[in-house]
Amino acid sequence: LSNGSRKAGLGIHGLDITENISENNNLPMGIYVTSVEMDSPAMNAGIQAGDIIVSTNDTETLTMHQLASVLNQAEPGDTGNLKIMRQTSGAYEEMAVEITFGS
């Protein structure tokens, strides 16, 4: 809570995939989702552990700090678009996900 107002949330835990980590592990740069909270906006939108968030609302979002800034500007109940990379058959495929932010 900040000044009595509710903040928007996704319900994920993640780690930044830096340029160095990306190059050394053949991963896209972005936010690696380590876990998704039960009954969270992320779970309801179909986001899974192992997904990599690369943008929010068409703005590159590669760090947890950048994601926190996006969430600080949103209100619970707002909708947004995430671009994620999901590993399928050994390769990463881009997916668009619409999400309704929670609190």
PDB file of C-alpha atoms in Angstrom:
ATOM      1  CA  LEU A   1       0.000   0.000   0.000  1.00  0.00           C
ATOM      2  CA  SER A   2       1.180   3.470  -0.823  1.00  0.00           C
ATOM      3  CA  ASN A   3      -0.718   6.438   0.590  1.00  0.00           C
ATOM      4  CA  GLY A   4      -3.740   4.181   0.992  1.00  0.00           C
ATOM      5  CA  SER A   5      -3.916   3.311  -2.711  1.00  0.00           C
ATOM      6  CA  ARG A   6      -3.733  -0.224  -4.059  1.00  0.00           C
ATOM      7  CA  LYS A   7      -0.974  -1.109  -6.508  1.00  0.00           C
ATOM      8  CA  ALA A   8      -1.354  -3.261  -9.587  1.00  0.00           C
ATOM      9  CA  GLY A   9       0.268  -6.695  -9.602  1.00  0.00           C
ATOM     10  CA  LEU A  10       0.829  -9.748 -11.810  1.00  0.00           C
ATOM     11  CA  GLY A  11       1.575 -12.503  -9.313  1.00  0.00           C
ATOM     12  CA  ILE A  12       4.921 -13.626 -10.703  1.00  0.00           C
ATOM     13  CA  HIS A  13       8.409 -14.066  -9.343  1.00  0.00           C
ATOM     14  CA  GLY A  14      11.184 -13.522 -11.833  1.00  0.00           C
ATOM     15  CA  LEU A  15      14.847 -12.960 -12.556  1.00  0.00           C
ATOM     16  CA  ASP A  16      16.483 -10.648 -15.078  1.00  0.00           C
ATOM     17  CA  ILE A  17      18.152 -12.346 -18.024  1.00  0.00           C
ATOM     18  CA  THR A  18      21.011  -9.959 -18.730  1.00  0.00           C
ATOM     19  CA  GLU A  19      22.939  -9.767 -21.997  1.00  0.00           C
ATOM     20  CA  ASN A  20      25.716 -11.903 -20.502  1.00  0.00           C
ATOM     21  CA  ILE A  21      23.291 -14.571 -19.238  1.00  0.00           C
ATOM     22  CA  SER A  22      21.465 -14.482 -22.575  1.00  0.00           C
ATOM     23  CA  GLU A  23      24.640 -15.081 -24.584  1.00  0.00           C
ATOM     24  CA  ASN A  24      26.028 -17.772 -22.282  1.00  0.00           C
ATOM     25  CA  ASN A  25      22.774 -19.749 -22.040  1.00  0.00           C
ATOM     26  CA  ASN A  26      21.160 -19.126 -25.445  1.00  0.00           C
ATOM     27  CA  LEU A  27      18.130 -17.419 -23.865  1.00  0.00           C
ATOM     28  CA  PRO A  28      16.212 -14.333 -24.972  1.00  0.00           C
ATOM     29  CA  MET A  29      16.882 -11.236 -22.843  1.00  0.00           C
ATOM     30  CA  GLY A  30      13.983 -10.396 -20.552  1.00  0.00           C
ATOM     31  CA  ILE A  31      12.364 -11.407 -17.275  1.00  0.00           C
ATOM     32  CA  TYR A  32      12.524 -15.152 -16.642  1.00  0.00           C
ATOM     33  CA  VAL A  33       9.390 -16.192 -14.755  1.00  0.00           C
ATOM     34  CA  THR A  34      10.569 -18.467 -11.950  1.00  0.00           C
ATOM     35  CA  SER A  35       7.100 -19.019 -10.479  1.00  0.00           C
ATOM     36  CA  VAL A  36       3.481 -17.936 -10.836  1.00  0.00           C
ATOM     37  CA  GLU A  37       1.266 -17.452  -7.792  1.00  0.00           C
ATOM     38  CA  MET A  38      -1.948 -19.466  -7.591  1.00  0.00           C
ATOM     39  CA  ASP A  39      -5.111 -17.642  -8.719  1.00  0.00           C
ATOM     40  CA  SER A  40      -3.045 -14.610  -9.769  1.00  0.00           C
ATOM     41  CA  PRO A  41      -3.608 -12.426 -12.834  1.00  0.00           C
ATOM     42  CA  ALA A  42      -0.574 -14.086 -14.440  1.00  0.00           C
ATOM     43  CA  MET A  43      -1.968 -17.581 -13.857  1.00  0.00           C
ATOM     44  CA  ASN A  44      -5.381 -16.537 -15.173  1.00  0.00           C
ATOM     45  CA  ALA A  45      -3.704 -15.159 -18.322  1.00  0.00           C
ATOM     46  CA  GLY A  46      -1.825 -18.424 -18.911  1.00  0.00           C
ATOM     47  CA  ILE A  47       1.671 -17.280 -18.002  1.00  0.00           C
ATOM     48  CA  GLN A  48       3.859 -20.190 -16.909  1.00  0.00           C
ATOM     49  CA  ALA A  49       7.121 -20.654 -15.046  1.00  0.00           C
ATOM     50  CA  GLY A  50       9.850 -20.621 -17.687  1.00  0.00           C
ATOM     51  CA  ASP A  51       8.201 -17.917 -19.807  1.00  0.00           C
ATOM     52  CA  ILE A  52      10.306 -14.843 -20.517  1.00  0.00           C
ATOM     53  CA  ILE A  53       8.581 -11.443 -20.469  1.00  0.00           C
ATOM     54  CA  VAL A  54      10.058  -9.093 -23.074  1.00  0.00           C
ATOM     55  CA  SER A  55       7.540  -6.233 -23.266  1.00  0.00           C
ATOM     56  CA  THR A  56       4.492  -4.690 -21.648  1.00  0.00           C
ATOM     57  CA  ASN A  57       2.019  -2.573 -23.597  1.00  0.00           C
ATOM     58  CA  ASP A  58       4.398  -2.516 -26.601  1.00  0.00           C
ATOM     59  CA  THR A  59       7.291  -1.136 -24.508  1.00  0.00           C
ATOM     60  CA  GLU A  60      10.439  -3.210 -24.077  1.00  0.00           C
ATOM     61  CA  THR A  61      10.456  -4.541 -20.506  1.00  0.00           C
ATOM     62  CA  LEU A  62      13.589  -6.580 -19.822  1.00  0.00           C
ATOM     63  CA  THR A  63      14.105  -6.168 -16.073  1.00  0.00           C
ATOM     64  CA  MET A  64      12.063  -6.576 -12.914  1.00  0.00           C
ATOM     65  CA  HIS A  65      12.770  -2.888 -12.221  1.00  0.00           C
ATOM     66  CA  GLN A  66      11.169  -1.903 -15.553  1.00  0.00           C
ATOM     67  CA  LEU A  67       8.197  -4.173 -14.815  1.00  0.00           C
ATOM     68  CA  ALA A  68       7.769  -2.582 -11.379  1.00  0.00           C
ATOM     69  CA  SER A  69       7.651   0.849 -13.046  1.00  0.00           C
ATOM     70  CA  VAL A  70       4.887  -0.336 -15.375  1.00  0.00           C
ATOM     71  CA  LEU A  71       2.926  -1.763 -12.448  1.00  0.00           C
ATOM     72  CA  ASN A  72       3.368   1.438 -10.428  1.00  0.00           C
ATOM     73  CA  GLN A  73       1.630   3.364 -13.221  1.00  0.00           C
ATOM     74  CA  ALA A  74      -1.260   0.883 -13.499  1.00  0.00           C
ATOM     75  CA  GLU A  75      -4.290   0.396 -11.295  1.00  0.00           C
ATOM     76  CA  PRO A  76      -5.788  -2.935 -10.222  1.00  0.00           C
ATOM     77  CA  GLY A  77      -8.366  -3.875 -12.847  1.00  0.00           C
ATOM     78  CA  ASP A  78      -6.479  -2.208 -15.719  1.00  0.00           C
ATOM     79  CA  THR A  79      -5.707  -4.430 -18.677  1.00  0.00           C
ATOM     80  CA  GLY A  80      -2.381  -4.698 -20.405  1.00  0.00           C
ATOM     81  CA  ASN A  81      -0.584  -6.655 -23.069  1.00  0.00           C
ATOM     82  CA  LEU A  82       2.517  -8.693 -22.424  1.00  0.00           C
ATOM     83  CA  LYS A  83       4.818 -10.114 -25.034  1.00  0.00           C
ATOM     84  CA  ILE A  84       6.445 -13.292 -23.784  1.00  0.00           C
ATOM     85  CA  MET A  85       8.821 -15.868 -25.188  1.00  0.00           C
ATOM     86  CA  ARG A  86       7.892 -19.488 -24.479  1.00  0.00           C
ATOM     87  CA  GLN A  87      10.068 -22.491 -25.196  1.00  0.00           C
ATOM     88  CA  THR A  88       8.359 -24.985 -27.493  1.00  0.00           C
ATOM     89  CA  SER A  89      10.123 -27.876 -29.195  1.00  0.00           C
ATOM     90  CA  GLY A  90      13.538 -26.521 -28.228  1.00  0.00           C
ATOM     91  CA  ALA A  91      13.009 -23.008 -29.629  1.00  0.00           C
ATOM     92  CA  TYR A  92      11.506 -19.858 -28.154  1.00  0.00           C
ATOM     93  CA  GLU A  93       8.317 -18.578 -29.753  1.00  0.00           C
ATOM     94  CA  GLU A  94       6.826 -15.143 -29.209  1.00  0.00           C
ATOM     95  CA  MET A  95       3.337 -14.996 -27.737  1.00  0.00           C
ATOM     96  CA  ALA A  96       1.006 -12.104 -26.939  1.00  0.00           C
ATOM     97  CA  VAL A  97      -0.890 -12.298 -23.644  1.00  0.00           C
ATOM     98  CA  GLU A  98      -3.648  -9.975 -22.457  1.00  0.00           C
ATOM     99  CA  ILE A  99      -3.731  -9.568 -18.695  1.00  0.00           C
ATOM    100  CA  THR A 100      -5.952  -7.824 -16.158  1.00  0.00           C
ATOM    101  CA  PHE A 101      -3.774  -6.487 -13.360  1.00  0.00           C
ATOM    102  CA  GLY A 102      -4.687  -7.479  -9.831  1.00  0.00           C
ATOM    103  CA  SER A 103      -3.788  -5.930  -6.500  1.00  0.00           C
TER     104      SER A 103
END
